[in-house]
Amino acid sequence: MSAPTRAAIRPGTVTPMRPVPASISRPHYAPLSGTKAKDQPWDLDDAPVKTAEIIEKMRHAGRIAALARDEVGKHVVPGVTTEELDRVGHEFLLDHGAYPSTLGYKGFPKSLCSSVNEIVCHGIPDDLPLEMGDVVKIDVTAFVDGVHGDTCATFFAGEPSEQVRLLSERTHEAMMRAINAARPGRPISVIGRVIESYARRFDYGVIRDFTGHGVGPSFHTKPTIWPYDEPRATTMIEAGMTFTIEPMLTLGGYAWEMWPDGWTIATKDKSWVAQWEHTLHITDDGAEILTLSGS
Ligand code: MF3
Ligand code: CO
Ligand code: CO
């Protein structure tokens, strides 16, 4: 069942890419002048287990992404456009010496993803204002000192319906339970099993085709972190791995369709969606969350 009060989300107008000063170091896919060389891939097969040096850099990138996410969240109110939220995130990242990883990644034109109501993920910030009761997933990735930190939170414009508030809380809980289960010596499938079994209690849809991923020097790399019980997920979790857990749960089904813009993903049944994401570092006895904003 979808929240009933609001017309379907439609595409708005997207403004040109925002500039990034030359003083900010950029990922290889977004060179200061021109475009990435054709034969260069967007992402590499980074070693899944990272060096201590890379992890230290990821602590920094993760924290900046988390602070940006929370700063954008403070601006989520009825009447604000996702374009304005993008401006807030863009400027916050630049002010903290970070490049907005999504800007120019595979042609994505903005500095964060803003996915409203039935939009599952990869929503492009545009000029349409949020309405009272809307839910918006803000997914921010920061590139600093050669590594990415990737995080998403669900925010509300004004008061959400009870049903949507619970969806967001339980999606967060599903992520936290999966984070707790992510320990060395277990197969990666444990993550999706925890998410799916928790979501089932409430009859939520679990989006299957957009997954967590290894992250570090590359934005999206091995291993794939399926958000459901996937038999292919046999890779063992090891200390030193860095990856995201990012469940997307719906009030309906998991079928989706892509908008003609080639990015925006909406549920087919228009059911509303919540998403949370953290970047994690696996330690000997659990997972360290790299995208916390607290001190
Ligand atoms: N941050 C998203 C993720 O969690 C990816 C966005 S890629 C973009 O994996 F191109 F859509 F920006
Ligand atoms: Co991610
Ligand atoms: Co993300």
PDB file of C-alpha atoms in Angstrom, residues 4-187:
ATOM      1  CA  PRO A   4      -2.247   8.108  -0.584  1.00  0.00           C
ATOM      2  CA  THR A   5      -1.961  11.861  -0.240  1.00  0.00           C
ATOM      3  CA  ARG A   6       0.372  12.901  -2.978  1.00  0.00           C
ATOM      4  CA  ALA A   7       0.458  12.875  -6.784  1.00  0.00           C
ATOM      5  CA  ALA A   8       3.217  10.865  -8.471  1.00  0.00           C
ATOM      6  CA  ILE A   9       6.664  12.458  -8.712  1.00  0.00           C
ATOM      7  CA  ARG A  10       7.401  13.921 -12.150  1.00  0.00           C
ATOM      8  CA  PRO A  11      10.679  15.112 -13.646  1.00  0.00           C
ATOM      9  CA  GLY A  12      11.491  18.801 -13.210  1.00  0.00           C
ATOM     10  CA  THR A  13      14.171  21.017 -14.720  1.00  0.00           C
ATOM     11  CA  VAL A  14      17.804  20.123 -13.994  1.00  0.00           C
ATOM     12  CA  THR A  15      20.301  23.001 -13.950  1.00  0.00           C
ATOM     13  CA  PRO A  16      23.830  22.688 -15.416  1.00  0.00           C
ATOM     14  CA  MET A  17      26.582  20.974 -13.440  1.00  0.00           C
ATOM     15  CA  ARG A  18      27.948  23.106 -10.616  1.00  0.00           C
ATOM     16  CA  PRO A  19      31.606  24.079 -10.887  1.00  0.00           C
ATOM     17  CA  VAL A  20      34.257  22.722  -8.529  1.00  0.00           C
ATOM     18  CA  PRO A  21      37.331  24.906  -7.915  1.00  0.00           C
ATOM     19  CA  ALA A  22      40.672  23.659  -9.249  1.00  0.00           C
ATOM     20  CA  SER A  23      42.000  23.457  -5.671  1.00  0.00           C
ATOM     21  CA  ILE A  24      39.768  20.407  -4.953  1.00  0.00           C
ATOM     22  CA  SER A  25      41.322  17.138  -6.125  1.00  0.00           C
ATOM     23  CA  ARG A  26      39.037  15.192  -8.387  1.00  0.00           C
ATOM     24  CA  PRO A  27      38.432  11.520  -9.156  1.00  0.00           C
ATOM     25  CA  HIS A  28      39.895  10.308 -12.464  1.00  0.00           C
ATOM     26  CA  TYR A  29      36.436  10.112 -14.067  1.00  0.00           C
ATOM     27  CA  ALA A  30      35.819  13.850 -13.648  1.00  0.00           C
ATOM     28  CA  PRO A  31      38.922  15.631 -14.983  1.00  0.00           C
ATOM     29  CA  LEU A  32      39.017  19.419 -14.663  1.00  0.00           C
ATOM     30  CA  SER A  33      39.004  19.878 -18.399  1.00  0.00           C
ATOM     31  CA  GLY A  34      37.471  17.562 -20.952  1.00  0.00           C
ATOM     32  CA  THR A  35      36.172  14.109 -20.082  1.00  0.00           C
ATOM     33  CA  LYS A  36      37.603  10.823 -18.889  1.00  0.00           C
ATOM     34  CA  ALA A  37      39.653   8.887 -21.450  1.00  0.00           C
ATOM     35  CA  LYS A  38      37.366   6.421 -23.250  1.00  0.00           C
ATOM     36  CA  ASP A  39      39.390   3.343 -22.367  1.00  0.00           C
ATOM     37  CA  GLN A  40      39.571   4.209 -18.651  1.00  0.00           C
ATOM     38  CA  PRO A  41      36.955   2.388 -16.562  1.00  0.00           C
ATOM     39  CA  TRP A  42      34.737   4.292 -14.103  1.00  0.00           C
ATOM     40  CA  ASP A  43      35.827   1.975 -11.299  1.00  0.00           C
ATOM     41  CA  LEU A  44      38.684  -0.483 -10.763  1.00  0.00           C
ATOM     42  CA  ASP A  45      38.760  -3.872  -9.087  1.00  0.00           C
ATOM     43  CA  ASP A  46      40.334  -2.564  -5.876  1.00  0.00           C
ATOM     44  CA  ALA A  47      41.755  -5.169  -3.481  1.00  0.00           C
ATOM     45  CA  PRO A  48      38.833  -5.907  -1.110  1.00  0.00           C
ATOM     46  CA  VAL A  49      41.127  -5.752   1.964  1.00  0.00           C
ATOM     47  CA  LYS A  50      42.470  -2.230   2.358  1.00  0.00           C
ATOM     48  CA  THR A  51      45.728  -0.958   3.852  1.00  0.00           C
ATOM     49  CA  ALA A  52      45.699   0.905   7.174  1.00  0.00           C
ATOM     50  CA  GLU A  53      46.608   4.048   5.252  1.00  0.00           C
ATOM     51  CA  ILE A  54      43.569   3.796   2.967  1.00  0.00           C
ATOM     52  CA  ILE A  55      41.295   3.087   5.923  1.00  0.00           C
ATOM     53  CA  GLU A  56      42.546   6.176   7.733  1.00  0.00           C
ATOM     54  CA  LYS A  57      41.751   8.267   4.647  1.00  0.00           C
ATOM     55  CA  MET A  58      38.331   6.631   4.449  1.00  0.00           C
ATOM     56  CA  ARG A  59      37.592   7.636   8.048  1.00  0.00           C
ATOM     57  CA  HIS A  60      38.074  11.219   6.946  1.00  0.00           C
ATOM     58  CA  ALA A  61      36.070  10.952   3.694  1.00  0.00           C
ATOM     59  CA  GLY A  62      33.317   9.045   5.521  1.00  0.00           C
ATOM     60  CA  ARG A  63      32.984  11.656   8.219  1.00  0.00           C
ATOM     61  CA  ILE A  64      32.740  14.492   5.700  1.00  0.00           C
ATOM     62  CA  ALA A  65      30.075  12.616   3.736  1.00  0.00           C
ATOM     63  CA  ALA A  66      28.135  12.063   6.980  1.00  0.00           C
ATOM     64  CA  LEU A  67      28.365  15.726   7.998  1.00  0.00           C
ATOM     65  CA  ALA A  68      27.207  16.777   4.511  1.00  0.00           C
ATOM     66  CA  ARG A  69      24.291  14.311   4.668  1.00  0.00           C
ATOM     67  CA  ASP A  70      23.175  15.745   8.017  1.00  0.00           C
ATOM     68  CA  GLU A  71      23.614  19.353   6.882  1.00  0.00           C
ATOM     69  CA  VAL A  72      21.425  18.687   3.821  1.00  0.00           C
ATOM     70  CA  GLY A  73      18.898  16.972   6.102  1.00  0.00           C
ATOM     71  CA  LYS A  74      18.494  20.173   8.140  1.00  0.00           C
ATOM     72  CA  HIS A  75      17.266  21.914   4.993  1.00  0.00           C
ATOM     73  CA  VAL A  76      14.549  19.363   4.226  1.00  0.00           C
ATOM     74  CA  VAL A  77      11.286  21.296   4.757  1.00  0.00           C
ATOM     75  CA  PRO A  78       8.075  21.683   2.753  1.00  0.00           C
ATOM     76  CA  GLY A  79       8.704  24.014  -0.208  1.00  0.00           C
ATOM     77  CA  VAL A  80      12.456  23.417  -0.590  1.00  0.00           C
ATOM     78  CA  THR A  81      13.562  22.175  -4.002  1.00  0.00           C
ATOM     79  CA  THR A  82      15.927  19.237  -4.358  1.00  0.00           C
ATOM     80  CA  GLU A  83      18.049  21.630  -6.429  1.00  0.00           C
ATOM     81  CA  GLU A  84      18.513  23.726  -3.285  1.00  0.00           C
ATOM     82  CA  LEU A  85      19.382  20.603  -1.266  1.00  0.00           C
ATOM     83  CA  ASP A  86      21.977  19.777  -3.919  1.00  0.00           C
ATOM     84  CA  ARG A  87      23.439  23.282  -3.604  1.00  0.00           C
ATOM     85  CA  VAL A  88      23.742  22.878   0.177  1.00  0.00           C
ATOM     86  CA  GLY A  89      25.462  19.497  -0.179  1.00  0.00           C
ATOM     87  CA  HIS A  90      27.750  20.685  -2.973  1.00  0.00           C
ATOM     88  CA  GLU A  91      28.938  23.739  -1.054  1.00  0.00           C
ATOM     89  CA  PHE A  92      29.392  21.800   2.190  1.00  0.00           C
ATOM     90  CA  LEU A  93      31.582  19.203   0.465  1.00  0.00           C
ATOM     91  CA  LEU A  94      33.700  21.864  -1.257  1.00  0.00           C
ATOM     92  CA  ASP A  95      34.081  23.798   2.004  1.00  0.00           C
ATOM     93  CA  HIS A  96      35.481  20.611   3.561  1.00  0.00           C
ATOM     94  CA  GLY A  97      37.929  19.937   0.735  1.00  0.00           C
ATOM     95  CA  ALA A  98      35.853  17.140  -0.836  1.00  0.00           C
ATOM     96  CA  TYR A  99      34.748  16.488  -4.397  1.00  0.00           C
ATOM     97  CA  PRO A 100      31.069  15.390  -4.705  1.00  0.00           C
ATOM     98  CA  SER A 101      31.635  11.862  -6.065  1.00  0.00           C
ATOM     99  CA  THR A 102      28.375  11.649  -8.006  1.00  0.00           C
ATOM    100  CA  LEU A 103      29.132  14.822 -10.020  1.00  0.00           C
ATOM    101  CA  GLY A 104      30.065  13.497 -13.472  1.00  0.00           C
ATOM    102  CA  TYR A 105      30.103   9.831 -12.397  1.00  0.00           C
ATOM    103  CA  LYS A 106      28.816   7.931 -15.459  1.00  0.00           C
ATOM    104  CA  GLY A 107      27.317  11.271 -16.516  1.00  0.00           C
ATOM    105  CA  PHE A 108      25.284  11.892 -13.347  1.00  0.00           C
ATOM    106  CA  PRO A 109      24.822  15.684 -13.347  1.00  0.00           C
ATOM    107  CA  LYS A 110      24.510  16.561  -9.635  1.00  0.00           C
ATOM    108  CA  SER A 111      26.385  16.471  -6.336  1.00  0.00           C
ATOM    109  CA  LEU A 112      24.011  14.103  -4.540  1.00  0.00           C
ATOM    110  CA  CYS A 113      21.057  11.832  -5.250  1.00  0.00           C
ATOM    111  CA  SER A 114      17.667  13.040  -3.946  1.00  0.00           C
ATOM    112  CA  SER A 115      14.967  10.400  -4.250  1.00  0.00           C
ATOM    113  CA  VAL A 116      11.465  11.529  -3.257  1.00  0.00           C
ATOM    114  CA  ASN A 117       8.575   9.240  -2.179  1.00  0.00           C
ATOM    115  CA  GLU A 118       8.231   6.414  -4.747  1.00  0.00           C
ATOM    116  CA  ILE A 119      11.650   7.168  -6.225  1.00  0.00           C
ATOM    117  CA  VAL A 120      13.841   4.262  -5.123  1.00  0.00           C
ATOM    118  CA  CYS A 121      17.289   5.772  -5.772  1.00  0.00           C
ATOM    119  CA  HIS A 122      19.405   7.875  -8.168  1.00  0.00           C
ATOM    120  CA  GLY A 123      16.893  10.751  -8.207  1.00  0.00           C
ATOM    121  CA  ILE A 124      18.399  13.841  -9.864  1.00  0.00           C
ATOM    122  CA  PRO A 125      17.964  17.105  -7.925  1.00  0.00           C
ATOM    123  CA  ASP A 126      15.605  19.441  -9.811  1.00  0.00           C
ATOM    124  CA  ASP A 127      13.417  22.523  -9.383  1.00  0.00           C
ATOM    125  CA  LEU A 128      10.312  20.847  -7.938  1.00  0.00           C
ATOM    126  CA  PRO A 129       9.495  21.733  -4.310  1.00  0.00           C
ATOM    127  CA  LEU A 130       8.947  19.125  -1.621  1.00  0.00           C
ATOM    128  CA  GLU A 131       5.442  18.962  -0.186  1.00  0.00           C
ATOM    129  CA  MET A 132       4.332  18.457   3.420  1.00  0.00           C
ATOM    130  CA  GLY A 133       4.703  14.786   4.324  1.00  0.00           C
ATOM    131  CA  ASP A 134       7.129  13.917   1.518  1.00  0.00           C
ATOM    132  CA  VAL A 135       9.979  11.551   2.246  1.00  0.00           C
ATOM    133  CA  VAL A 136      13.373  12.193   0.622  1.00  0.00           C
ATOM    134  CA  LYS A 137      16.400   9.945   0.573  1.00  0.00           C
ATOM    135  CA  ILE A 138      19.614  11.998   0.476  1.00  0.00           C
ATOM    136  CA  ASP A 139      22.571   9.953  -0.761  1.00  0.00           C
ATOM    137  CA  VAL A 140      25.888  11.824  -0.522  1.00  0.00           C
ATOM    138  CA  THR A 141      29.350  10.579  -1.461  1.00  0.00           C
ATOM    139  CA  ALA A 142      32.540  12.512  -0.692  1.00  0.00           C
ATOM    140  CA  PHE A 143      35.864  11.996  -2.502  1.00  0.00           C
ATOM    141  CA  VAL A 144      38.803  13.209  -0.414  1.00  0.00           C
ATOM    142  CA  ASP A 145      42.483  12.309  -0.666  1.00  0.00           C
ATOM    143  CA  GLY A 146      41.852   9.564  -3.200  1.00  0.00           C
ATOM    144  CA  VAL A 147      39.010   7.691  -1.477  1.00  0.00           C
ATOM    145  CA  HIS A 148      35.206   7.792  -1.308  1.00  0.00           C
ATOM    146  CA  GLY A 149      32.819   7.793   1.669  1.00  0.00           C
ATOM    147  CA  ASP A 150      29.211   6.952   0.758  1.00  0.00           C
ATOM    148  CA  THR A 151      26.115   7.435   2.938  1.00  0.00           C
ATOM    149  CA  CYS A 152      22.358   7.891   2.669  1.00  0.00           C
ATOM    150  CA  ALA A 153      19.632   8.917   5.110  1.00  0.00           C
ATOM    151  CA  THR A 154      15.862   9.290   4.885  1.00  0.00           C
ATOM    152  CA  PHE A 155      14.379  12.693   5.795  1.00  0.00           C
ATOM    153  CA  PHE A 156      10.826  14.066   5.920  1.00  0.00           C
ATOM    154  CA  ALA A 157       9.381  17.383   4.819  1.00  0.00           C
ATOM    155  CA  GLY A 158       7.255  18.250   7.847  1.00  0.00           C
ATOM    156  CA  GLU A 159       5.338  15.421   9.507  1.00  0.00           C
ATOM    157  CA  PRO A 160       5.293  12.097   7.695  1.00  0.00           C
ATOM    158  CA  SER A 161       2.414   9.652   7.898  1.00  0.00           C
ATOM    159  CA  GLU A 162       2.829   7.046  10.652  1.00  0.00           C
ATOM    160  CA  GLN A 163       3.231   4.384   7.997  1.00  0.00           C
ATOM    161  CA  VAL A 164       6.118   6.200   6.307  1.00  0.00           C
ATOM    162  CA  ARG A 165       7.824   7.068   9.599  1.00  0.00           C
ATOM    163  CA  LEU A 166       7.759   3.410  10.567  1.00  0.00           C
ATOM    164  CA  LEU A 167       9.073   2.397   7.133  1.00  0.00           C
ATOM    165  CA  SER A 168      12.086   4.671   7.607  1.00  0.00           C
ATOM    166  CA  GLU A 169      12.731   3.548  11.201  1.00  0.00           C
ATOM    167  CA  ARG A 170      12.559  -0.100  10.244  1.00  0.00           C
ATOM    168  CA  THR A 171      14.768   0.380   7.198  1.00  0.00           C
ATOM    169  CA  HIS A 172      17.340   1.952   9.502  1.00  0.00           C
ATOM    170  CA  GLU A 173      16.942  -0.933  11.935  1.00  0.00           C
ATOM    171  CA  ALA A 174      17.388  -3.441   9.080  1.00  0.00           C
ATOM    172  CA  MET A 175      20.650  -1.708   8.139  1.00  0.00           C
ATOM    173  CA  MET A 176      21.886  -1.656  11.752  1.00  0.00           C
ATOM    174  CA  ARG A 177      21.096  -5.339  12.263  1.00  0.00           C
ATOM    175  CA  ALA A 178      22.971  -6.152   9.059  1.00  0.00           C
ATOM    176  CA  ILE A 179      25.936  -4.025  10.212  1.00  0.00           C
ATOM    177  CA  ASN A 180      25.986  -5.997  13.466  1.00  0.00           C
ATOM    178  CA  ALA A 181      25.963  -9.265  11.567  1.00  0.00           C
ATOM    179  CA  ALA A 182      28.865  -8.237   9.294  1.00  0.00           C
ATOM    180  CA  ARG A 183      31.802 -10.003  10.965  1.00  0.00           C
ATOM    181  CA  PRO A 184      34.927 -11.751   9.694  1.00  0.00           C
ATOM    182  CA  GLY A 185      34.477 -15.421   8.888  1.00  0.00           C
ATOM    183  CA  ARG A 186      30.861 -15.146   7.821  1.00  0.00           C
ATOM    184  CA  PRO A 187      29.715 -15.197   4.192  1.00  0.00           C
TER     185      PRO A 187
END
